[in-house]
Amino acid sequence: MRRASPSPSKTKTPPEPKPAPKRGTSRKAARETAGLNMSLAELEELETKAVRLENLATMLLNTPQQAFYLYDYDKQDFVLGHEHVSGLYGYKKGEIEKLKDSWFSIVHPDDLADFQEMRRRMMDQDGGDDVRVLRMRILRKQGGYEWVQTYTRPFERAADGRVISEAGMAVIITPLVEAEKALRETEARSHSLFQSNAAGVLVFDSKFHIVDANPAVCRLLGYEKKALLRLGVLDVTVPGCRTEMHRLLRQLKDKPKPSMAVDSALERKNGERLEVLAAPATLRDDQGAFQQGMLVLLNVTQQHNAQEELRREAELNKVMLDHAPVAIGLLDPDGTLLRMNAAAEKMFGYKVKDLVGTKAWKLPMIGPDEMPASRKRFEDLGRKAGTVNATFPMRTRGGGTCHVAVKTTSIAGAGGGVDHMLTSVLDITEQRKLEAEVIRVAEQEHIRIGHDLHDGVGQTLTGVASLVEALAEGLEGQNKVDAQRIHKLVQTAITETRRLSHGLSPVAVKYRGLACGLALIAETVQENFRRECVCQVDEPMPVVSQDSEIHLFRIAQEAINNAIRHGGATKMRISLRRKSPTQGIMEIRDNGRGFPAGKSGVQNEGIGLRVMEHRAHLIGGELNIQASKGRGVRVVCQFPLDHA
């Protein structure tokens, strides 16, 4: 009948190992056995072997984290290692045997079946004497399980094959199991990262042959994995980039620290070019020798194409900017000049390097009178997106003056705030000269027509009126009534002709000044149109040149005509006053219909309004038209005064 094994069956407590005989005792025993036909040398050799075996047993029994034992099934007791095997799990000698199921009690339930099967095979008479290895968990006395690896084999068998004794060893491998678990988890994560990575990954050997490739790089290059593993890294690199790629791979192989990511280009199976960002990495052994290399490839073809398109667009914009006939300046949100084009250099005579970093309103081209207004425009634009137009004179480096039309636009950034400001400057000096000439010629033509009406048509009509009046004196009855009616119509024609001639040829302005001319406009409105019109002029009257008087008269005349014809105004007011010792203001108000909501006077494309604005510019002034639907129109012309 087969006897239970020491682990895990109930066994008797083995006796303490007897100490080895002392060296002196061994020599006495040798002398007592001299009659056994053994030489002293042979006895000493046996003694030496016994001591070695004793030392080996002591070392095995006292090695930490492992225990060696020898169990005798006939005696049902440990011959060696009982205390060490129990102590390995925190138990004292004999404590395990007192548990309900003895050694089976401390085996993890999930490992119990494997442990029992291993015991069964070892105890089988035909099981052989091979060492059997089992990894299992053992319950510690303090709680929790300890991973151990056991090595067992039959030490002695009876003639019938029955196992008489068993030798074994148990080794604590908990740190190893935890390390293996961590390694498996790391390998699983690495495998998942490799296989599931959206970026392409190529693994290559020391000869730069591809030894592994993830699905992403197969899709990226259009190859099946088997086909890709027959190629090298340089085989999938476009010819023009192979030298640079080979240099990268050599550096990756020869240098401990990998190189930085580089831009390169690969060739797909169908021949298409693929722009990639290649990030290298290496796997080295403990001595630092190269084992494998890795390239993480990110497809940047779209980004590369977009960047190339942006580069071409930037170059085109630079060409357009530098060759544009209009002066252009780029400013930051606080109005500091960052750049200007060649046309600006040519227009004003200053080099870019002389002006960059200067506030726009402090540029040497801006006159002191214009500086406050310019500063306000730029500061307002720096706070919110929009566009501002202005027309004023600017100075050149050579001391000249040019009239310019300035358009400044603030450009909003991604966050909604102003990112930059763009200013375009158009030289309108010649345009102003032409405008002035056109207006001068038109004014002369008005005067000529006015004179012709007054001296020609007016005199003729006067003569006709005299003849009709004389004719009426000699007529009787209905004929006389008809002649008198004709005489009255001719008199009306004479009055209208005189009014037209005065309007075309402002004689009152030419000979009596602007104040009288404005008063004449108010008087004419009241007499001819039967509408209220008041004229108010400050004393002393603002002094301007005769040309300025004529232009201001024409502006007032056009504003009053617009109020009557287009606005249906019934009340109008003309005022002329000083704003400062150097500035005068003429203002015309009405109670007419105004302009549609959202439009100013200048935005309405009437030719009369544009002529008014040009006339203001010709005298160095500025015209501002304020209007709203149903609330009338306010025309304000600010102009420089003469220093009389």
Coordinates of N, CA, C and O in Angstrom, one line a residue, residues 55-161:
N55 N 28.7 19.9 4.1 CA 28.7 21.4 3.7 C 27.7 21.7 2.7 O 27.0 22.7 2.7
L56 N 27.6 20.8 1.7 CA 26.6 21.0 0.7 C 25.2 21.0 1.2 O 24.3 21.8 0.9
A57 N 24.9 20.0 2.1 CA 23.6 19.9 2.7 C 23.3 21.1 3.6 O 22.2 21.7 3.6
T58 N 24.3 21.6 4.3 CA 24.1 22.8 5.1 C 23.8 24.0 4.3 O 22.9 24.8 4.6
M59 N 24.5 24.1 3.1 CA 24.3 25.3 2.2 C 22.9 25.2 1.6 O 22.2 26.2 1.6
L60 N 22.5 24.0 1.2 CA 21.1 23.9 0.7 C 20.0 24.2 1.7 O 19.0 24.9 1.4
L61 N 20.3 23.8 2.9 CA 19.3 24.0 3.9 C 19.2 25.4 4.4 O 18.2 25.9 4.8
N62 N 20.3 26.2 4.3 CA 20.4 27.5 4.8 C 20.3 28.6 3.7 O 20.4 29.8 4.0
T63 N 20.1 28.2 2.5 CA 20.0 29.2 1.4 C 18.6 29.9 1.5 O 17.6 29.3 1.6
P64 N 18.6 31.3 1.6 CA 17.3 32.0 1.7 C 16.5 31.8 0.5 O 17.0 31.7 -0.6
Q65 N 15.2 32.0 0.7 CA 14.2 31.9 -0.4 C 14.1 30.6 -1.1 O 13.5 30.4 -2.2
Q66 N 14.7 29.5 -0.5 CA 14.6 28.2 -1.0 C 14.8 27.2 0.1 O 15.4 27.5 1.1
A67 N 14.2 26.0 -0.1 CA 14.3 25.0 0.9 C 14.5 23.6 0.3 O 13.8 23.3 -0.7
F68 N 15.4 22.8 0.8 CA 15.7 21.5 0.3 C 15.2 20.5 1.3 O 15.4 20.7 2.5
Y69 N 14.6 19.4 0.9 CA 14.1 18.4 1.9 C 14.3 17.0 1.3 O 14.4 16.8 0.1
L70 N 14.2 16.0 2.3 CA 14.3 14.6 2.0 C 13.2 13.9 2.9 O 13.3 14.1 4.1
Y71 N 12.3 13.2 2.3 CA 11.2 12.7 3.1 C 11.2 11.2 2.9 O 11.3 10.6 1.8
D72 N 11.0 10.4 4.0 CA 11.0 9.0 4.1 C 9.5 8.5 4.3 O 8.9 8.8 5.3
Y73 N 9.0 7.8 3.2 CA 7.6 7.4 3.3 C 7.4 6.2 4.2 O 6.3 6.0 4.8
D74 N 8.5 5.4 4.4 CA 8.3 4.3 5.4 C 8.2 4.8 6.8 O 7.4 4.3 7.6
K75 N 9.0 5.8 7.1 CA 8.9 6.4 8.5 C 7.9 7.5 8.6 O 7.7 8.0 9.7
Q76 N 7.3 7.9 7.4 CA 6.3 9.0 7.5 C 6.9 10.2 8.1 O 6.2 10.9 8.9
D77 N 8.1 10.6 7.8 CA 8.8 11.7 8.4 C 9.9 12.2 7.5 O 10.3 11.6 6.6
F78 N 10.2 13.5 7.8 CA 11.3 14.2 7.1 C 12.6 13.7 7.6 O 12.8 13.5 8.8
V79 N 13.5 13.4 6.7 CA 14.9 13.1 7.0 C 15.7 14.4 7.1 O 16.5 14.6 8.0
L80 N 15.4 15.3 6.2 CA 16.0 16.6 6.1 C 15.0 17.7 5.7 O 14.1 17.4 4.9
G81 N 15.2 18.9 6.2 CA 14.6 20.1 5.7 C 13.2 20.4 6.2 O 12.5 21.3 5.7
H82 N 12.7 19.6 7.2 CA 11.3 19.9 7.6 C 11.1 21.3 8.1 O 10.2 22.1 7.7
E83 N 12.0 21.8 8.9 CA 11.9 23.1 9.5 C 12.1 24.2 8.4 O 11.4 25.2 8.4
H84 N 13.0 23.9 7.4 CA 13.3 24.9 6.4 C 12.1 25.0 5.4 O 11.7 26.1 5.0
V85 N 11.5 23.9 5.1 CA 10.3 23.9 4.2 C 9.2 24.7 4.8 O 8.5 25.5 4.2
S86 N 8.9 24.4 6.1 CA 7.8 25.1 6.8 C 8.1 26.6 6.9 O 7.2 27.4 6.8
G87 N 9.3 26.9 7.3 CA 9.7 28.3 7.5 C 9.7 29.1 6.3 O 9.6 30.3 6.3
L88 N 9.8 28.4 5.1 CA 9.8 29.2 3.9 C 8.5 29.9 3.7 O 8.4 31.0 3.1
Y89 N 7.4 29.4 4.3 CA 6.1 30.0 4.2 C 5.6 30.7 5.5 O 4.5 31.1 5.6
G90 N 6.6 30.8 6.4 CA 6.3 31.5 7.7 C 5.7 30.6 8.8 O 5.3 31.1 9.8
Y91 N 5.7 29.3 8.6 CA 5.2 28.4 9.6 C 6.4 27.8 10.4 O 7.5 27.7 9.9
K92 N 6.0 27.4 11.6 CA 7.0 26.6 12.4 C 6.9 25.2 12.1 O 5.9 24.7 11.6
K93 N 7.9 24.5 12.5 CA 7.9 23.0 12.2 C 6.8 22.3 12.9 O 6.5 22.5 14.1
G94 N 6.0 21.6 12.1 CA 4.9 20.8 12.6 C 3.6 21.5 12.6 O 2.5 20.9 12.7
E95 N 3.5 22.9 12.3 CA 2.3 23.6 12.2 C 1.4 23.2 11.0 O 0.2 23.2 11.1
I96 N 2.0 23.0 9.9 CA 1.3 22.7 8.7 C 0.6 21.3 8.9 O -0.6 21.1 8.4
E97 N 1.2 20.4 9.5 CA 0.7 19.0 9.6 C -0.6 19.1 10.5 O -1.4 18.2 10.5
K98 N -0.7 20.1 11.4 CA -1.9 20.2 12.3 C -3.1 20.8 11.6 O -4.2 20.8 12.2
L99 N -2.9 21.3 10.4 CA -4.0 21.9 9.6 C -5.0 20.8 9.2 O -4.6 19.6 9.1
K100 N -6.2 21.1 8.8 CA -7.2 20.1 8.5 C -6.8 19.2 7.4 O -6.9 17.9 7.5
D101 N -6.3 19.7 6.3 CA -5.8 18.9 5.2 C -4.3 18.9 5.1 O -3.8 18.7 4.0
S102 N -3.6 19.2 6.1 CA -2.2 19.2 6.2 C -1.6 20.1 5.0 O -2.0 21.2 4.9
W103 N -0.7 19.6 4.3 CA 0.0 20.4 3.2 C -1.0 20.8 2.1 O -0.8 21.8 1.5
F104 N -2.1 20.1 1.9 CA -3.0 20.4 0.9 C -3.7 21.7 1.3 O -4.3 22.4 0.4
S105 N -3.8 22.0 2.6 CA -4.5 23.2 3.0 C -3.9 24.5 2.6 O -4.5 25.6 2.5
I106 N -2.5 24.5 2.3 CA -1.9 25.8 2.0 C -1.6 25.9 0.5 O -1.0 26.9 0.1
V107 N -2.1 25.0 -0.3 CA -2.0 25.1 -1.8 C -3.2 25.9 -2.3 O -4.3 25.6 -1.9
H108 N -2.9 26.8 -3.2 CA -4.0 27.7 -3.7 C -5.0 26.7 -4.4 O -4.6 25.8 -5.2
P109 N -6.3 27.0 -4.3 CA -7.3 26.1 -4.9 C -7.2 25.9 -6.4 O -7.4 24.9 -6.9
D110 N -6.7 27.0 -7.0 CA -6.6 26.9 -8.5 C -5.4 26.0 -8.9 O -5.3 25.6 -10.0
D111 N -4.4 25.8 -8.0 CA -3.3 25.0 -8.3 C -3.3 23.6 -7.7 O -2.4 22.8 -7.9
L112 N -4.4 23.3 -6.9 CA -4.4 22.1 -6.2 C -4.5 20.9 -7.1 O -3.8 19.8 -6.9
A113 N -5.3 21.0 -8.2 CA -5.4 19.8 -9.1 C -4.1 19.5 -9.8 O -3.7 18.3 -9.9
D114 N -3.3 20.5 -10.2 CA -2.0 20.3 -10.8 C -1.1 19.6 -9.8 O -0.3 18.8 -10.2
F115 N -1.1 20.1 -8.6 CA -0.2 19.6 -7.6 C -0.5 18.1 -7.3 O 0.4 17.2 -7.2
Q116 N -1.8 17.7 -7.2 CA -2.2 16.3 -7.0 C -1.8 15.5 -8.2 O -1.4 14.3 -8.0
E117 N -2.0 16.0 -9.4 CA -1.6 15.2 -10.6 C -0.1 15.0 -10.6 O 0.3 13.9 -11.0
M118 N 0.7 16.0 -10.3 CA 2.1 15.8 -10.2 C 2.5 14.7 -9.2 O 3.4 13.9 -9.5
R119 N 1.9 14.7 -8.0 CA 2.2 13.7 -7.0 C 1.8 12.3 -7.5 O 2.5 11.4 -7.3
R120 N 0.6 12.3 -8.1 CA 0.2 11.0 -8.6 C 1.2 10.3 -9.6 O 1.5 9.2 -9.5
R121 N 1.6 11.1 -10.5 CA 2.6 10.6 -11.5 C 3.9 10.2 -10.9 O 4.5 9.2 -11.4
M122 N 4.4 11.0 -10.0 CA 5.6 10.6 -9.3 C 5.5 9.3 -8.5 O 6.5 8.5 -8.5
M123 N 4.4 9.1 -7.9 CA 4.3 7.9 -7.1 C 3.9 6.7 -7.9 O 4.0 5.5 -7.4
D124 N 3.6 6.9 -9.1 CA 3.3 5.7 -10.0 C 4.5 4.8 -10.1 O 5.6 5.3 -10.3
Q125 N 4.3 3.5 -10.1 CA 5.4 2.6 -10.1 C 6.2 2.7 -11.4 O 7.4 2.4 -11.5
D126 N 5.4 3.1 -12.5 CA 6.1 3.2 -13.8 C 6.4 4.7 -14.2 O 6.5 5.0 -15.3
G127 N 6.3 5.5 -13.2 CA 6.5 6.9 -13.4 C 7.9 7.4 -13.7 O 8.1 8.5 -14.2
G128 N 8.9 6.5 -13.4 CA 10.3 6.9 -13.6 C 10.8 7.8 -12.5 O 10.1 8.2 -11.6
D129 N 12.1 8.2 -12.7 CA 12.7 9.0 -11.6 C 13.1 10.4 -12.1 O 14.0 11.0 -11.6
D130 N 12.4 10.9 -13.1 CA 12.7 12.2 -13.6 C 12.3 13.3 -12.6 O 11.3 13.1 -11.9
V131 N 13.0 14.4 -12.7 CA 12.6 15.5 -11.8 C 11.4 16.2 -12.4 O 11.3 16.5 -13.6
R132 N 10.4 16.4 -11.5 CA 9.2 17.1 -11.9 C 9.1 18.5 -11.4 O 9.4 18.7 -10.2
V133 N 8.7 19.4 -12.2 CA 8.8 20.8 -11.9 C 7.3 21.3 -11.9 O 6.6 21.1 -12.8
L134 N 6.9 22.1 -10.9 CA 5.6 22.6 -10.8 C 5.7 24.0 -10.2 O 6.4 24.3 -9.2
R135 N 5.0 25.0 -10.8 CA 4.8 26.3 -10.3 C 3.5 26.5 -9.7 O 2.4 26.2 -10.4
M136 N 3.4 26.9 -8.4 CA 2.1 27.0 -7.8 C 2.2 28.1 -6.7 O 3.3 28.6 -6.4
R137 N 1.0 28.4 -6.1 CA 0.9 29.4 -5.0 C 0.7 28.7 -3.7 O -0.2 27.8 -3.6
I138 N 1.4 29.2 -2.7 CA 1.3 28.6 -1.4 C 0.8 29.7 -0.4 O 1.4 30.8 -0.4
L139 N -0.1 29.4 0.5 CA -0.6 30.3 1.5 C 0.4 30.6 2.6 O 0.8 29.6 3.2
R140 N 0.7 31.8 2.7 CA 1.6 32.2 3.8 C 0.9 32.3 5.1 O -0.3 32.5 5.2
K141 N 1.6 32.0 6.2 CA 0.9 32.1 7.5 C 0.4 33.5 7.8 O -0.7 33.7 8.4
Q142 N 1.2 34.5 7.4 CA 0.8 35.9 7.6 C -0.3 36.4 6.7 O -0.8 37.5 6.8
G143 N -0.7 35.5 5.7 CA -1.8 35.9 4.8 C -1.2 36.1 3.4 O 0.0 36.5 3.3
G144 N -2.0 36.0 2.4 CA -1.5 36.2 1.0 C -0.8 34.9 0.5 O -0.4 34.0 1.3
Y145 N -0.6 34.9 -0.8 CA 0.0 33.7 -1.4 C 1.4 34.0 -1.9 O 1.7 35.1 -2.4
E146 N 2.3 33.1 -1.8 CA 3.6 33.2 -2.3 C 3.8 32.2 -3.5 O 3.4 31.1 -3.4
W147 N 4.3 32.8 -4.6 CA 4.6 31.9 -5.7 C 5.9 31.1 -5.4 O 6.9 31.7 -5.0
V148 N 5.8 29.8 -5.6 CA 7.0 28.9 -5.5 C 7.1 28.0 -6.7 O 6.1 27.7 -7.4
Q149 N 8.3 27.6 -6.9 CA 8.6 26.6 -7.9 C 9.2 25.3 -7.3 O 10.2 25.5 -6.6
T150 N 8.5 24.2 -7.4 CA 9.0 23.0 -6.7 C 9.6 22.0 -7.7 O 9.2 21.9 -8.9
Y151 N 10.7 21.4 -7.2 CA 11.4 20.4 -8.0 C 11.4 19.1 -7.2 O 11.9 19.0 -6.0
T152 N 10.7 18.0 -7.6 CA 10.6 16.7 -6.9 C 11.0 15.5 -7.8 O 10.8 15.6 -9.0
R153 N 11.5 14.5 -7.1 CA 11.8 13.3 -7.8 C 11.9 12.1 -6.7 O 12.2 12.4 -5.6
P154 N 11.6 10.9 -7.1 CA 11.8 9.8 -6.2 C 13.3 9.7 -5.9 O 14.2 9.7 -6.8
F155 N 13.6 9.5 -4.6 CA 15.0 9.4 -4.1 C 15.4 7.9 -4.0 O 16.5 7.5 -4.3
E156 N 14.4 7.1 -3.6 CA 14.7 5.7 -3.5 C 13.4 4.9 -3.8 O 12.3 5.3 -3.3
R157 N 13.5 3.8 -4.5 CA 12.3 2.9 -4.8 C 12.6 1.5 -4.3 O 13.7 1.0 -4.3
A158 N 11.5 0.8 -3.9 CA 11.6 -0.6 -3.5 C 11.7 -1.4 -4.8 O 11.5 -0.9 -5.9
A159 N 11.9 -2.7 -4.5 CA 12.0 -3.6 -5.7 C 10.8 -3.7 -6.5 O 10.8 -3.9 -7.7
D160 N 9.6 -3.4 -5.9 CA 8.4 -3.5 -6.7 C 8.0 -2.1 -7.3 O 6.9 -1.9 -7.9
G161 N 8.9 -1.2 -7.2 CA 8.7 0.2 -7.9 C 8.1 1.2 -6.9 O 8.0 2.4 -7.3

